[in-house]
PDB file of C-alpha atoms in Angstrom:
ATOM      1  CA  UNK A   3      26.187  40.939 -91.518  1.00 68.00           C
ATOM      2  CA  UNK A   4      28.511  43.255 -89.977  1.00 80.00           C
ATOM      3  CA  UNK A   5      27.292  46.897 -89.029  1.00 93.00           C
ATOM      4  CA  UNK A   6      29.056  50.009 -89.529  1.00 97.00           C
ATOM      5  CA  UNK A   7      32.552  50.130 -87.809  1.00 97.00           C
ATOM      6  CA  UNK A   8      33.979  53.465 -86.647  1.00 98.00           C
ATOM      7  CA  UNK A   9      37.524  53.607 -85.204  1.00 97.00           C
ATOM      8  CA  UNK A  10      38.985  54.657 -82.913  1.00 97.00           C
ATOM      9  CA  UNK A  11      35.902  54.701 -80.339  1.00 96.00           C
ATOM     10  CA  UNK A  12      37.738  57.331 -78.221  1.00 97.00           C
ATOM     11  CA  UNK A  13      40.336  59.468 -78.432  1.00 97.00           C
ATOM     12  CA  UNK A  14      41.883  62.799 -76.714  1.00 98.00           C
ATOM     13  CA  UNK A  15      43.725  65.315 -78.707  1.00 98.00           C
ATOM     14  CA  UNK A  16      45.320  68.906 -77.666  1.00 98.00           C
ATOM     15  CA  UNK A  17      44.328  71.934 -79.452  1.00 98.00           C
ATOM     16  CA  UNK A  18      46.130  72.517 -82.790  1.00 98.00           C
ATOM     17  CA  UNK A  19      46.552  69.205 -83.484  1.00 98.00           C
ATOM     18  CA  UNK A  20      44.769  67.183 -86.189  1.00 98.00           C
ATOM     19  CA  UNK A  21      42.809  63.969 -86.211  1.00 98.00           C
ATOM     20  CA  UNK A  22      41.869  61.414 -88.720  1.00 98.00           C
ATOM     21  CA  UNK A  23      38.540  59.183 -87.777  1.00 98.00           C
ATOM     22  CA  UNK A  24      37.923  56.108 -89.929  1.00 98.00           C
ATOM     23  CA  UNK A  25      34.646  54.507 -91.155  1.00 98.00           C
ATOM     24  CA  UNK A  26      33.777  50.955 -92.708  1.00 98.00           C
ATOM     25  CA  UNK A  27      30.452  50.906 -94.086  1.00 96.00           C
ATOM     26  CA  UNK A  28      27.967  47.834 -94.395  1.00 95.00           C
ATOM     27  CA  UNK A  29      29.231  45.497 -97.107  1.00 94.00           C
ATOM     28  CA  UNK A  30      27.803  46.683-100.417  1.00 91.00           C
ATOM     29  CA  UNK A  31      26.807  50.115 -99.170  1.00 92.00           C
ATOM     30  CA  UNK A  32      28.176  52.918-101.505  1.00 91.00           C
ATOM     31  CA  UNK A  33      26.995  55.853 -99.588  1.00 92.00           C
ATOM     32  CA  UNK A  34      28.935  57.317 -96.487  1.00 95.00           C
ATOM     33  CA  UNK A  35      27.751  60.184 -94.362  1.00 95.00           C
ATOM     34  CA  UNK A  36      29.217  62.097 -91.309  1.00 97.00           C
ATOM     35  CA  UNK A  37      27.606  63.753 -88.666  1.00 97.00           C
ATOM     36  CA  UNK A  38      29.062  65.560 -85.570  1.00 98.00           C
ATOM     37  CA  UNK A  39      26.783  65.483 -82.393  1.00 97.00           C
ATOM     38  CA  UNK A  40      27.347  67.945 -79.314  1.00 96.00           C
ATOM     39  CA  UNK A  41      25.198  68.892 -76.595  1.00 92.00           C
ATOM     40  CA  UNK A  42      24.765  72.462 -77.848  1.00 90.00           C
ATOM     41  CA  UNK A  43      24.296  72.081 -81.605  1.00 93.00           C
ATOM     42  CA  UNK A  44      23.025  68.533 -81.513  1.00 94.00           C
ATOM     43  CA  UNK A  45      23.339  66.460 -84.735  1.00 96.00           C
ATOM     44  CA  UNK A  46      24.889  68.138 -87.768  1.00 96.00           C
ATOM     45  CA  UNK A  47      25.567  66.903 -90.957  1.00 94.00           C
ATOM     46  CA  UNK A  48      29.146  67.398 -92.064  1.00 96.00           C
ATOM     47  CA  UNK A  49      29.359  65.686 -95.553  1.00 93.00           C
ATOM     48  CA  UNK A  50      28.364  62.769 -97.804  1.00 93.00           C
ATOM     49  CA  UNK A  51      30.272  60.514-100.067  1.00 94.00           C
ATOM     50  CA  UNK A  52      28.652  58.423-102.808  1.00 91.00           C
ATOM     51  CA  UNK A  53      31.083  56.332-105.201  1.00 90.00           C
ATOM     52  CA  UNK A  54      34.354  58.051-103.879  1.00 93.00           C
ATOM     53  CA  UNK A  55      32.540  61.413-104.669  1.00 93.00           C
ATOM     54  CA  UNK A  56      31.477  64.148-102.056  1.00 93.00           C
ATOM     55  CA  UNK A  57      27.718  64.925-102.888  1.00 89.00           C
ATOM     56  CA  UNK A  58      26.805  66.973-100.033  1.00 88.00           C
ATOM     57  CA  UNK A  59      28.616  69.421 -97.588  1.00 92.00           C
ATOM     58  CA  UNK A  60      27.375  70.823 -94.495  1.00 92.00           C
ATOM     59  CA  UNK A  61      28.232  73.971 -93.229  1.00 93.00           C
ATOM     60  CA  UNK A  62      31.511  73.498 -91.578  1.00 96.00           C
ATOM     61  CA  UNK A  63      34.787  75.408 -91.936  1.00 96.00           C
ATOM     62  CA  UNK A  64      37.518  73.989 -94.457  1.00 96.00           C
ATOM     63  CA  UNK A  65      39.256  72.141 -91.488  1.00 97.00           C
ATOM     64  CA  UNK A  66      37.018  69.297 -91.838  1.00 98.00           C
ATOM     65  CA  UNK A  67      37.449  67.386 -94.754  1.00 97.00           C
ATOM     66  CA  UNK A  68      36.647  63.918 -95.876  1.00 97.00           C
ATOM     67  CA  UNK A  69      37.170  61.073 -98.547  1.00 97.00           C
ATOM     68  CA  UNK A  70      35.857  57.788 -99.670  1.00 97.00           C
ATOM     69  CA  UNK A  71      38.189  55.057-101.136  1.00 96.00           C
ATOM     70  CA  UNK A  72      37.267  52.697-103.699  1.00 95.00           C
ATOM     71  CA  UNK A  73      36.223  49.848-101.084  1.00 94.00           C
ATOM     72  CA  UNK A  74      33.607  52.649 -99.800  1.00 94.00           C
ATOM     73  CA  UNK A  75      35.346  52.790 -96.630  1.00 97.00           C
ATOM     74  CA  UNK A  76      35.727  56.516 -95.869  1.00 98.00           C
ATOM     75  CA  UNK A  77      37.838  58.897 -93.484  1.00 98.00           C
ATOM     76  CA  UNK A  78      37.043  62.402 -92.074  1.00 98.00           C
ATOM     77  CA  UNK A  79      39.932  64.783 -91.047  1.00 98.00           C
ATOM     78  CA  UNK A  80      39.840  67.457 -88.576  1.00 98.00           C
ATOM     79  CA  UNK A  81      42.939  70.002 -88.880  1.00 96.00           C
ATOM     80  CA  UNK A  82      43.919  72.452 -86.291  1.00 97.00           C
ATOM     81  CA  UNK A  83      41.636  70.856 -83.526  1.00 98.00           C
ATOM     82  CA  UNK A  84      39.603  73.541 -81.513  1.00 97.00           C
ATOM     83  CA  UNK A  85      38.106  73.038 -77.941  1.00 97.00           C
ATOM     84  CA  UNK A  86      34.618  73.259 -79.797  1.00 96.00           C
ATOM     85  CA  UNK A  87      35.416  70.123 -82.025  1.00 98.00           C
ATOM     86  CA  UNK A  88      35.059  68.128 -78.779  1.00 98.00           C
ATOM     87  CA  UNK A  89      32.091  65.735 -79.916  1.00 97.00           C
ATOM     88  CA  UNK A  90      30.844  62.643 -81.068  1.00 97.00           C
ATOM     89  CA  UNK A  91      31.400  62.052 -84.755  1.00 98.00           C
ATOM     90  CA  UNK A  92      28.960  59.633 -86.432  1.00 97.00           C
ATOM     91  CA  UNK A  93      29.145  57.753 -89.609  1.00 97.00           C
ATOM     92  CA  UNK A  94      26.317  56.196 -91.587  1.00 96.00           C
ATOM     93  CA  UNK A  95      26.095  54.072 -94.459  1.00 95.00           C
ATOM     94  CA  UNK A  96      23.356  53.273 -96.909  1.00 92.00           C
ATOM     95  CA  UNK A  97      22.878  51.126 -99.785  1.00 87.00           C
ATOM     96  CA  UNK A  98      21.460  53.491-102.181  1.00 77.00           C
ATOM     97  CA  UNK A  99      22.159  57.052-103.500  1.00 74.00           C
ATOM     98  CA  UNK A 100      18.952  58.707-102.056  1.00 77.00           C
ATOM     99  CA  UNK A 101      16.747  58.369 -98.718  1.00 74.00           C
ATOM    100  CA  UNK A 102      13.945  58.933-101.218  1.00 73.00           C
ATOM    101  CA  UNK A 103      14.554  55.798-102.913  1.00 72.00           C
ATOM    102  CA  UNK A 104      12.390  52.739-101.807  1.00 69.00           C
ATOM    103  CA  UNK A 105      13.572  51.312 -98.366  1.00 72.00           C
ATOM    104  CA  UNK A 106      17.037  52.778 -98.500  1.00 81.00           C
ATOM    105  CA  UNK A 107      17.768  54.053 -94.823  1.00 86.00           C
ATOM    106  CA  UNK A 108      20.856  55.185 -93.095  1.00 92.00           C
ATOM    107  CA  UNK A 109      22.573  52.898 -90.600  1.00 94.00           C
ATOM    108  CA  UNK A 110      24.755  54.429 -88.099  1.00 96.00           C
ATOM    109  CA  UNK A 111      27.915  53.303 -86.614  1.00 97.00           C
ATOM    110  CA  UNK A 112      28.562  53.700 -82.605  1.00 96.00           C
ATOM    111  CA  UNK A 113      30.787  56.794 -83.328  1.00 97.00           C
ATOM    112  CA  UNK A 114      34.075  58.432 -82.099  1.00 97.00           C
ATOM    113  CA  UNK A 115      34.112  60.305 -79.338  1.00 97.00           C
ATOM    114  CA  UNK A 116      36.645  62.931 -79.723  1.00 98.00           C
ATOM    115  CA  UNK A 117      37.912  65.233 -76.835  1.00 98.00           C
ATOM    116  CA  UNK A 118      40.028  68.189 -77.539  1.00 98.00           C
ATOM    117  CA  UNK A 119      42.026  69.528 -74.352  1.00 97.00           C
TER     118      UNK A 119
ATOM    119  CA  UNK B  12      15.059  73.716 -96.898  1.00 80.00           C
ATOM    120  CA  UNK B  13      14.068  71.524 -94.246  1.00 87.00           C
ATOM    121  CA  UNK B  14      13.842  71.917 -90.444  1.00 93.00           C
ATOM    122  CA  UNK B  15      12.532  69.784 -87.759  1.00 96.00           C
ATOM    123  CA  UNK B  16      11.650  70.727 -84.321  1.00 97.00           C
ATOM    124  CA  UNK B  17      10.968  68.375 -81.244  1.00 97.00           C
ATOM    125  CA  UNK B  18       8.949  69.833 -78.362  1.00 94.00           C
ATOM    126  CA  UNK B  19      10.179  68.825 -75.118  1.00 93.00           C
ATOM    127  CA  UNK B  20      13.714  67.995 -74.573  1.00 95.00           C
ATOM    128  CA  UNK B  21      12.773  65.998 -71.768  1.00 97.00           C
ATOM    129  CA  UNK B  22       9.830  63.725 -71.091  1.00 98.00           C
ATOM    130  CA  UNK B  23       9.346  61.773 -68.268  1.00 98.00           C
ATOM    131  CA  UNK B  24       6.508  58.793 -68.155  1.00 97.00           C
ATOM    132  CA  UNK B  25       5.947  56.268 -65.818  1.00 98.00           C
ATOM    133  CA  UNK B  26       6.249  52.251 -66.647  1.00 97.00           C
ATOM    134  CA  UNK B  27       3.030  51.104 -68.587  1.00 97.00           C
ATOM    135  CA  UNK B  28       2.062  54.567 -69.480  1.00 98.00           C
ATOM    136  CA  UNK B  29       1.623  56.041 -73.271  1.00 98.00           C
ATOM    137  CA  UNK B  30       4.639  57.475 -74.552  1.00 98.00           C
ATOM    138  CA  UNK B  31       4.034  60.606 -76.930  1.00 98.00           C
ATOM    139  CA  UNK B  32       6.976  62.436 -78.526  1.00 98.00           C
ATOM    140  CA  UNK B  33       6.186  65.395 -80.746  1.00 98.00           C
ATOM    141  CA  UNK B  34       7.887  66.079 -83.745  1.00 98.00           C
ATOM    142  CA  UNK B  35       6.841  69.046 -86.291  1.00 97.00           C
ATOM    143  CA  UNK B  36       8.756  69.625 -89.514  1.00 95.00           C
ATOM    144  CA  UNK B  37       9.149  72.010 -92.297  1.00 92.00           C
ATOM    145  CA  UNK B  38       9.925  70.798 -95.707  1.00 87.00           C
ATOM    146  CA  UNK B  39      10.108  72.324 -99.208  1.00 82.00           C
ATOM    147  CA  UNK B  40       9.526  68.786-101.037  1.00 81.00           C
ATOM    148  CA  UNK B  41       7.140  66.213 -99.805  1.00 84.00           C
ATOM    149  CA  UNK B  42       8.809  64.986 -96.610  1.00 86.00           C
ATOM    150  CA  UNK B  43      10.621  61.566 -95.880  1.00 91.00           C
ATOM    151  CA  UNK B  44      10.544  61.302 -92.145  1.00 94.00           C
ATOM    152  CA  UNK B  45      12.407  59.090 -89.764  1.00 95.00           C
ATOM    153  CA  UNK B  46      12.484  58.437 -86.188  1.00 98.00           C
ATOM    154  CA  UNK B  47      15.692  57.243 -84.651  1.00 98.00           C
ATOM    155  CA  UNK B  48      16.729  56.173 -80.987  1.00 98.00           C
ATOM    156  CA  UNK B  49      19.966  56.520 -79.352  1.00 97.00           C
ATOM    157  CA  UNK B  50      21.098  54.786 -76.180  1.00 94.00           C
ATOM    158  CA  UNK B  51      24.117  55.784 -73.993  1.00 89.00           C
ATOM    159  CA  UNK B  52      27.300  55.734 -75.673  1.00 84.00           C
ATOM    160  CA  UNK B  53      25.654  54.097 -79.082  1.00 89.00           C
ATOM    161  CA  UNK B  54      24.907  55.233 -82.453  1.00 92.00           C
ATOM    162  CA  UNK B  55      21.636  56.007 -83.686  1.00 96.00           C
ATOM    163  CA  UNK B  56      19.177  52.961 -84.332  1.00 96.00           C
ATOM    164  CA  UNK B  57      16.153  53.397 -86.986  1.00 95.00           C
ATOM    165  CA  UNK B  58      12.806  53.188 -85.444  1.00 97.00           C
ATOM    166  CA  UNK B  59      10.705  53.771 -88.167  1.00 95.00           C
ATOM    167  CA  UNK B  60      10.568  55.889 -91.496  1.00 93.00           C
ATOM    168  CA  UNK B  61       7.573  57.645 -93.241  1.00 92.00           C
ATOM    169  CA  UNK B  62       7.815  57.615 -97.315  1.00 87.00           C
ATOM    170  CA  UNK B  63       4.566  57.883 -98.807  1.00 83.00           C
ATOM    171  CA  UNK B  64       1.089  55.729 -98.649  1.00 83.00           C
ATOM    172  CA  UNK B  65      -0.328  54.889 -95.363  1.00 86.00           C
ATOM    173  CA  UNK B  66       0.063  57.600 -92.736  1.00 90.00           C
ATOM    174  CA  UNK B  67       0.235  55.642 -89.784  1.00 95.00           C
ATOM    175  CA  UNK B  68       3.769  53.757 -89.530  1.00 95.00           C
ATOM    176  CA  UNK B  69       4.690  50.799 -87.309  1.00 96.00           C
ATOM    177  CA  UNK B  70       8.051  50.538 -86.248  1.00 95.00           C
ATOM    178  CA  UNK B  71      10.295  48.244 -84.037  1.00 95.00           C
ATOM    179  CA  UNK B  72      10.034  47.897 -80.187  1.00 94.00           C
ATOM    180  CA  UNK B  73       6.137  48.707 -80.147  1.00 96.00           C
ATOM    181  CA  UNK B  74       6.633  52.088 -81.720  1.00 97.00           C
ATOM    182  CA  UNK B  75       4.328  53.917 -84.391  1.00 97.00           C
ATOM    183  CA  UNK B  76       4.186  57.356 -85.947  1.00 97.00           C
ATOM    184  CA  UNK B  77       1.382  59.074 -87.675  1.00 96.00           C
ATOM    185  CA  UNK B  78       2.203  61.478 -90.443  1.00 95.00           C
ATOM    186  CA  UNK B  79      -0.301  64.560 -90.403  1.00 94.00           C
ATOM    187  CA  UNK B  80       0.397  66.794 -93.629  1.00 92.00           C
ATOM    188  CA  UNK B  81      -2.166  69.287 -92.384  1.00 92.00           C
ATOM    189  CA  UNK B  82      -0.424  69.769 -88.980  1.00 94.00           C
ATOM    190  CA  UNK B  83       2.976  69.282 -90.398  1.00 94.00           C
ATOM    191  CA  UNK B  84       3.612  66.717 -87.773  1.00 96.00           C
ATOM    192  CA  UNK B  85       4.948  63.047 -87.314  1.00 97.00           C
ATOM    193  CA  UNK B  86       4.725  62.454 -83.630  1.00 98.00           C
ATOM    194  CA  UNK B  87       5.765  59.158 -82.153  1.00 98.00           C
ATOM    195  CA  UNK B  88       3.810  56.787 -79.798  1.00 98.00           C
ATOM    196  CA  UNK B  89       4.080  53.825 -77.893  1.00 98.00           C
ATOM    197  CA  UNK B  90       1.056  52.595 -75.848  1.00 97.00           C
ATOM    198  CA  UNK B  91       2.795  51.232 -72.826  1.00 97.00           C
ATOM    199  CA  UNK B  92       6.268  52.319 -71.840  1.00 97.00           C
ATOM    200  CA  UNK B  93       9.222  49.911 -70.514  1.00 97.00           C
ATOM    201  CA  UNK B  94      12.039  50.827 -68.435  1.00 97.00           C
ATOM    202  CA  UNK B  95      14.362  49.593 -71.461  1.00 96.00           C
ATOM    203  CA  UNK B  96      12.665  52.496 -73.676  1.00 97.00           C
ATOM    204  CA  UNK B  97      14.727  55.063 -71.747  1.00 97.00           C
ATOM    205  CA  UNK B  98      16.878  56.649 -74.119  1.00 97.00           C
ATOM    206  CA  UNK B  99      17.091  59.754 -76.377  1.00 97.00           C
ATOM    207  CA  UNK B 100      14.856  60.146 -79.594  1.00 98.00           C
ATOM    208  CA  UNK B 101      15.355  62.059 -82.625  1.00 98.00           C
ATOM    209  CA  UNK B 102      12.978  62.918 -85.230  1.00 98.00           C
ATOM    210  CA  UNK B 103      14.481  63.607 -88.686  1.00 96.00           C
ATOM    211  CA  UNK B 104      13.679  64.607 -92.318  1.00 93.00           C
ATOM    212  CA  UNK B 105      15.545  64.102 -95.586  1.00 89.00           C
ATOM    213  CA  UNK B 106      16.516  66.479 -98.309  1.00 78.00           C
ATOM    214  CA  UNK B 107      15.302  66.672-101.612  1.00 73.00           C
ATOM    215  CA  UNK B 108      18.183  64.262-102.771  1.00 73.00           C
ATOM    216  CA  UNK B 109      21.268  62.071-101.472  1.00 77.00           C
ATOM    217  CA  UNK B 110      21.274  61.016 -98.067  1.00 82.00           C
ATOM    218  CA  UNK B 111      21.369  64.005 -96.062  1.00 88.00           C
ATOM    219  CA  UNK B 112      19.353  64.166 -93.015  1.00 92.00           C
ATOM    220  CA  UNK B 113      18.189  67.142 -90.958  1.00 93.00           C
ATOM    221  CA  UNK B 114      17.555  66.390 -87.289  1.00 96.00           C
ATOM    222  CA  UNK B 115      15.707  67.791 -84.464  1.00 97.00           C
ATOM    223  CA  UNK B 116      17.188  68.637 -81.328  1.00 97.00           C
ATOM    224  CA  UNK B 117      16.320  65.396 -79.782  1.00 97.00           C
ATOM    225  CA  UNK B 118      13.942  64.341 -76.669  1.00 98.00           C
ATOM    226  CA  UNK B 119      15.459  62.435 -73.706  1.00 97.00           C
ATOM    227  CA  UNK B 120      12.648  59.894 -72.558  1.00 98.00           C
ATOM    228  CA  UNK B 121      12.813  58.713 -68.724  1.00 97.00           C
ATOM    229  CA  UNK B 122      10.498  56.082 -67.624  1.00 97.00           C
ATOM    230  CA  UNK B 123       9.866  55.772 -63.925  1.00 97.00           C
ATOM    231  CA  UNK B 124       9.153  52.451 -62.245  1.00 95.00           C
TER     232      UNK B 124
END
């Protein structure tokens, strides 16, 4: 069973550009969450999608957006990149709609490492 | 609201020694607690999860954690450290609904030969 696949794994952008990151969840998983990981701020929740609907959103500016497609694949977009957006962006998928549901857990991908110059 | 505090951003142990990584949480609802491990250039791998019931939870790779409500703690232990345990460890708590996790700052475990 394939895991969570994130593409691209590494990318370099310059300030002011925009970037799109892709996440393919485990087959059958309907929930996709995104997290930003930086040395200074640690792991921070960006947003969560379930059945194509954004259910939760973290405390990030509107430059950060996402969407989920009917096949559960998800993309996140960051517009007008800033130096501080340099981070590892992690995607996680889960089968059910809540971590408080039975054995439901988040399975993470390897991440997309974004460097903004 | 939920929050997690991991005491000690760096922990160093000798190979074969006890591993103890500390985690304290705050939660407005009965907590569901998790420990994840991250190896260099990789994502997060689930070690174990506490939901309800038995307070001692066993996970993969010989790790276990004990939920102590009175101390609001969920410390991770392993009786004997192995070199392959060197990694960063994250404690997390889930919210009231959905699949959102709130993570602690992480603890980097170093294992000396």
